[in-house]
Amino acid sequence: MAAVRENLKEMVAKKDGIEEQIKALISVLETQNGVGMNGALLDSEGFPRSDIDIYAVRVARNQIIRLQNDHKALMNEIERGLHEFHAQEREERGIESDMLEKAEEVSSAVRSFAAINSVASNSPAEQAGLCVGDELIQFGSISCDNFRSLQDIGSLVQFSIERSIRVSVLRSGHRVDLTITPRRWVGRGLLGCNIVPSRVN
């Protein structure tokens, strides 16, 4: 069990490192006149834009995509590690409860960091299945472990226009997994819902 625990700790540390790299690269894109992941690199006449560093933007975009893929694969490994950890815990009584709680936090299975308090009709949020009262426990790469402010969600949405984002919510005590695609629509914003931070007890 000790080997499984150490492996989990290493994967969690690696996950945190990937998330920090993604945030740093998003900051690079933010400095390029808000070009983001999908902004045009050519001007209206078909020439490379002179107001941004096109090479830096391309490098940052490619690295973000690679890191997002690495993050997804790592989260799958963590999930498998958690299953193994729980299996061994049932066989070997006396496991430290705080380590088990930390592993469950990494899986973002029960802790919410924000909630939905309004959903507009015919919006991307409504079409994705989000409902008022849903508690967010995972929004793309954002979980209770790395959530700092609503700006984290806003940045991820801005850089994910027309790209699907995996979302997990708690609804009436049950986990519900959804997929939402930020896009421009007739209403306000890219999601059509209002998100507020969860209350800290």
PDB file of N, CA and C in Angstrom, residues 106-147:
ATOM      1  N   VAL A 106      -8.313  14.843  -4.509  1.00  0.00           N
ATOM      2  CA  VAL A 106      -7.691  14.903  -5.836  1.00  0.00           C
ATOM      3  C   VAL A 106      -8.652  14.424  -6.897  1.00  0.00           C
ATOM      4  N   SER A 107      -9.462  13.431  -6.563  1.00  0.00           N
ATOM      5  CA  SER A 107     -10.424  12.923  -7.544  1.00  0.00           C
ATOM      6  C   SER A 107     -11.588  13.890  -7.748  1.00  0.00           C
ATOM      7  N   SER A 108     -11.686  14.918  -6.871  1.00  0.00           N
ATOM      8  CA  SER A 108     -12.745  15.936  -6.974  1.00  0.00           C
ATOM      9  C   SER A 108     -14.128  15.294  -7.030  1.00  0.00           C
ATOM     10  N   ALA A 109     -14.315  14.216  -6.245  1.00  0.00           N
ATOM     11  CA  ALA A 109     -15.560  13.473  -6.325  1.00  0.00           C
ATOM     12  C   ALA A 109     -16.676  14.091  -5.492  1.00  0.00           C
ATOM     13  N   VAL A 110     -16.320  14.822  -4.414  1.00  0.00           N
ATOM     14  CA  VAL A 110     -17.383  15.263  -3.525  1.00  0.00           C
ATOM     15  C   VAL A 110     -17.362  16.748  -3.190  1.00  0.00           C
ATOM     16  N   ARG A 111     -16.242  17.408  -3.331  1.00  0.00           N
ATOM     17  CA  ARG A 111     -16.139  18.793  -2.899  1.00  0.00           C
ATOM     18  C   ARG A 111     -16.448  19.762  -4.034  1.00  0.00           C
ATOM     19  N   SER A 112     -17.353  20.683  -3.773  1.00  0.00           N
ATOM     20  CA  SER A 112     -17.699  21.676  -4.790  1.00  0.00           C
ATOM     21  C   SER A 112     -16.954  22.974  -4.519  1.00  0.00           C
ATOM     22  N   PHE A 113     -16.723  23.756  -5.570  1.00  0.00           N
ATOM     23  CA  PHE A 113     -16.040  25.032  -5.419  1.00  0.00           C
ATOM     24  C   PHE A 113     -16.878  26.196  -5.955  1.00  0.00           C
ATOM     25  N   ALA A 114     -17.963  25.882  -6.675  1.00  0.00           N
ATOM     26  CA  ALA A 114     -18.829  26.929  -7.212  1.00  0.00           C
ATOM     27  C   ALA A 114     -20.202  26.321  -7.487  1.00  0.00           C
ATOM     28  N   ALA A 115     -21.167  27.208  -7.724  1.00  0.00           N
ATOM     29  CA  ALA A 115     -22.533  26.732  -7.956  1.00  0.00           C
ATOM     30  C   ALA A 115     -23.200  27.546  -9.064  1.00  0.00           C
ATOM     31  N   ILE A 116     -24.185  26.944  -9.706  1.00  0.00           N
ATOM     32  CA  ILE A 116     -24.957  27.603 -10.755  1.00  0.00           C
ATOM     33  C   ILE A 116     -26.194  28.232 -10.118  1.00  0.00           C
ATOM     34  N   ASN A 117     -26.362  29.565 -10.262  1.00  0.00           N
ATOM     35  CA  ASN A 117     -27.551  30.186  -9.662  1.00  0.00           C
ATOM     36  C   ASN A 117     -28.526  30.760 -10.697  1.00  0.00           C
ATOM     37  N   SER A 118     -28.177  30.635 -11.990  1.00  0.00           N
ATOM     38  CA  SER A 118     -29.150  30.972 -13.034  1.00  0.00           C
ATOM     39  C   SER A 118     -28.697  30.365 -14.358  1.00  0.00           C
ATOM     40  N   VAL A 119     -29.674  29.950 -15.169  1.00  0.00           N
ATOM     41  CA  VAL A 119     -29.400  29.365 -16.490  1.00  0.00           C
ATOM     42  C   VAL A 119     -30.389  29.978 -17.477  1.00  0.00           C
ATOM     43  N   ALA A 120     -29.865  30.590 -18.547  1.00  0.00           N
ATOM     44  CA  ALA A 120     -30.729  31.229 -19.535  1.00  0.00           C
ATOM     45  C   ALA A 120     -31.302  30.191 -20.506  1.00  0.00           C
ATOM     46  N   SER A 121     -32.501  30.467 -20.980  1.00  0.00           N
ATOM     47  CA  SER A 121     -33.154  29.570 -21.935  1.00  0.00           C
ATOM     48  C   SER A 121     -32.397  29.545 -23.257  1.00  0.00           C
ATOM     49  N   ASN A 122     -32.302  28.366 -23.852  1.00  0.00           N
ATOM     50  CA  ASN A 122     -31.658  28.153 -25.155  1.00  0.00           C
ATOM     51  C   ASN A 122     -30.169  28.520 -25.141  1.00  0.00           C
ATOM     52  N   SER A 123     -29.571  28.563 -23.970  1.00  0.00           N
ATOM     53  CA  SER A 123     -28.150  28.895 -23.862  1.00  0.00           C
ATOM     54  C   SER A 123     -27.303  27.631 -23.956  1.00  0.00           C
ATOM     55  N   PRO A 124     -25.998  27.778 -24.198  1.00  0.00           N
ATOM     56  CA  PRO A 124     -25.113  26.607 -24.182  1.00  0.00           C
ATOM     57  C   PRO A 124     -25.199  25.838 -22.866  1.00  0.00           C
ATOM     58  N   ALA A 125     -25.376  26.564 -21.747  1.00  0.00           N
ATOM     59  CA  ALA A 125     -25.474  25.903 -20.443  1.00  0.00           C
ATOM     60  C   ALA A 125     -26.724  25.031 -20.361  1.00  0.00           C
ATOM     61  N   GLU A 126     -27.858  25.577 -20.814  1.00  0.00           N
ATOM     62  CA  GLU A 126     -29.099  24.802 -20.769  1.00  0.00           C
ATOM     63  C   GLU A 126     -28.997  23.593 -21.695  1.00  0.00           C
ATOM     64  N   GLN A 127     -28.429  23.790 -22.888  1.00  0.00           N
ATOM     65  CA  GLN A 127     -28.299  22.693 -23.834  1.00  0.00           C
ATOM     66  C   GLN A 127     -27.353  21.607 -23.309  1.00  0.00           C
ATOM     67  N   ALA A 128     -26.395  22.011 -22.470  1.00  0.00           N
ATOM     68  CA  ALA A 128     -25.472  21.030 -21.888  1.00  0.00           C
ATOM     69  C   ALA A 128     -26.115  20.259 -20.744  1.00  0.00           C
ATOM     70  N   GLY A 129     -27.238  20.787 -20.211  1.00  0.00           N
ATOM     71  CA  GLY A 129     -27.925  20.088 -19.135  1.00  0.00           C
ATOM     72  C   GLY A 129     -27.687  20.669 -17.756  1.00  0.00           C
ATOM     73  N   LEU A 130     -27.025  21.832 -17.671  1.00  0.00           N
ATOM     74  CA  LEU A 130     -26.800  22.463 -16.372  1.00  0.00           C
ATOM     75  C   LEU A 130     -28.120  22.994 -15.811  1.00  0.00           C
ATOM     76  N   CYS A 131     -28.251  22.911 -14.489  1.00  0.00           N
ATOM     77  CA  CYS A 131     -29.474  23.361 -13.832  1.00  0.00           C
ATOM     78  C   CYS A 131     -29.140  24.285 -12.665  1.00  0.00           C
ATOM     79  N   VAL A 132     -30.065  25.164 -12.334  1.00  0.00           N
ATOM     80  CA  VAL A 132     -29.896  26.026 -11.173  1.00  0.00           C
ATOM     81  C   VAL A 132     -29.746  25.154  -9.929  1.00  0.00           C
ATOM     82  N   GLY A 133     -28.748  25.465  -9.116  1.00  0.00           N
ATOM     83  CA  GLY A 133     -28.491  24.678  -7.911  1.00  0.00           C
ATOM     84  C   GLY A 133     -27.400  23.645  -8.078  1.00  0.00           C
ATOM     85  N   ASP A 134     -26.981  23.363  -9.321  1.00  0.00           N
ATOM     86  CA  ASP A 134     -25.875  22.437  -9.532  1.00  0.00           C
ATOM     87  C   ASP A 134     -24.617  22.969  -8.855  1.00  0.00           C
ATOM     88  N   GLU A 135     -23.891  22.081  -8.181  1.00  0.00           N
ATOM     89  CA  GLU A 135     -22.641  22.454  -7.534  1.00  0.00           C
ATOM     90  C   GLU A 135     -21.473  21.907  -8.349  1.00  0.00           C
ATOM     91  N   LEU A 136     -20.587  22.797  -8.784  1.00  0.00           N
ATOM     92  CA  LEU A 136     -19.460  22.385  -9.621  1.00  0.00           C
ATOM     93  C   LEU A 136     -18.396  21.678  -8.789  1.00  0.00           C
ATOM     94  N   ILE A 137     -18.009  20.487  -9.229  1.00  0.00           N
ATOM     95  CA  ILE A 137     -16.900  19.793  -8.594  1.00  0.00           C
ATOM     96  C   ILE A 137     -15.738  19.593  -9.579  1.00  0.00           C
ATOM     97  N   GLN A 138     -16.010  19.810 -10.858  1.00  0.00           N
ATOM     98  CA  GLN A 138     -14.958  19.753 -11.878  1.00  0.00           C
ATOM     99  C   GLN A 138     -15.412  20.591 -13.060  1.00  0.00           C
ATOM    100  N   PHE A 139     -14.534  21.464 -13.538  1.00  0.00           N
ATOM    101  CA  PHE A 139     -14.836  22.262 -14.724  1.00  0.00           C
ATOM    102  C   PHE A 139     -13.569  22.275 -15.571  1.00  0.00           C
ATOM    103  N   GLY A 140     -13.509  21.346 -16.532  1.00  0.00           N
ATOM    104  CA  GLY A 140     -12.272  21.184 -17.288  1.00  0.00           C
ATOM    105  C   GLY A 140     -11.165  20.754 -16.348  1.00  0.00           C
ATOM    106  N   SER A 141     -10.063  21.503 -16.317  1.00  0.00           N
ATOM    107  CA  SER A 141      -8.937  21.180 -15.434  1.00  0.00           C
ATOM    108  C   SER A 141      -9.082  21.800 -14.054  1.00  0.00           C
ATOM    109  N   ILE A 142     -10.180  22.521 -13.824  1.00  0.00           N
ATOM    110  CA  ILE A 142     -10.375  23.213 -12.547  1.00  0.00           C
ATOM    111  C   ILE A 142     -11.149  22.333 -11.576  1.00  0.00           C
ATOM    112  N   SER A 143     -10.624  22.202 -10.362  1.00  0.00           N
ATOM    113  CA  SER A 143     -11.298  21.456  -9.308  1.00  0.00           C
ATOM    114  C   SER A 143     -11.165  22.231  -8.007  1.00  0.00           C
ATOM    115  N   CYS A 144     -11.678  21.654  -6.931  1.00  0.00           N
ATOM    116  CA  CYS A 144     -11.604  22.325  -5.638  1.00  0.00           C
ATOM    117  C   CYS A 144     -10.157  22.496  -5.192  1.00  0.00           C
ATOM    118  N   ASP A 145      -9.241  21.681  -5.728  1.00  0.00           N
ATOM    119  CA  ASP A 145      -7.846  21.750  -5.306  1.00  0.00           C
ATOM    120  C   ASP A 145      -7.112  22.956  -5.873  1.00  0.00           C
ATOM    121  N   ASN A 146      -7.501  23.425  -7.059  1.00  0.00           N
ATOM    122  CA  ASN A 146      -6.748  24.530  -7.676  1.00  0.00           C
ATOM    123  C   ASN A 146      -7.599  25.768  -7.952  1.00  0.00           C
ATOM    124  N   PHE A 147      -8.895  25.703  -7.622  1.00  0.00           N
ATOM    125  CA  PHE A 147      -9.763  26.860  -7.850  1.00  0.00           C
ATOM    126  C   PHE A 147      -9.379  28.009  -6.923  1.00  0.00           C
TER     127      PHE A 147
END
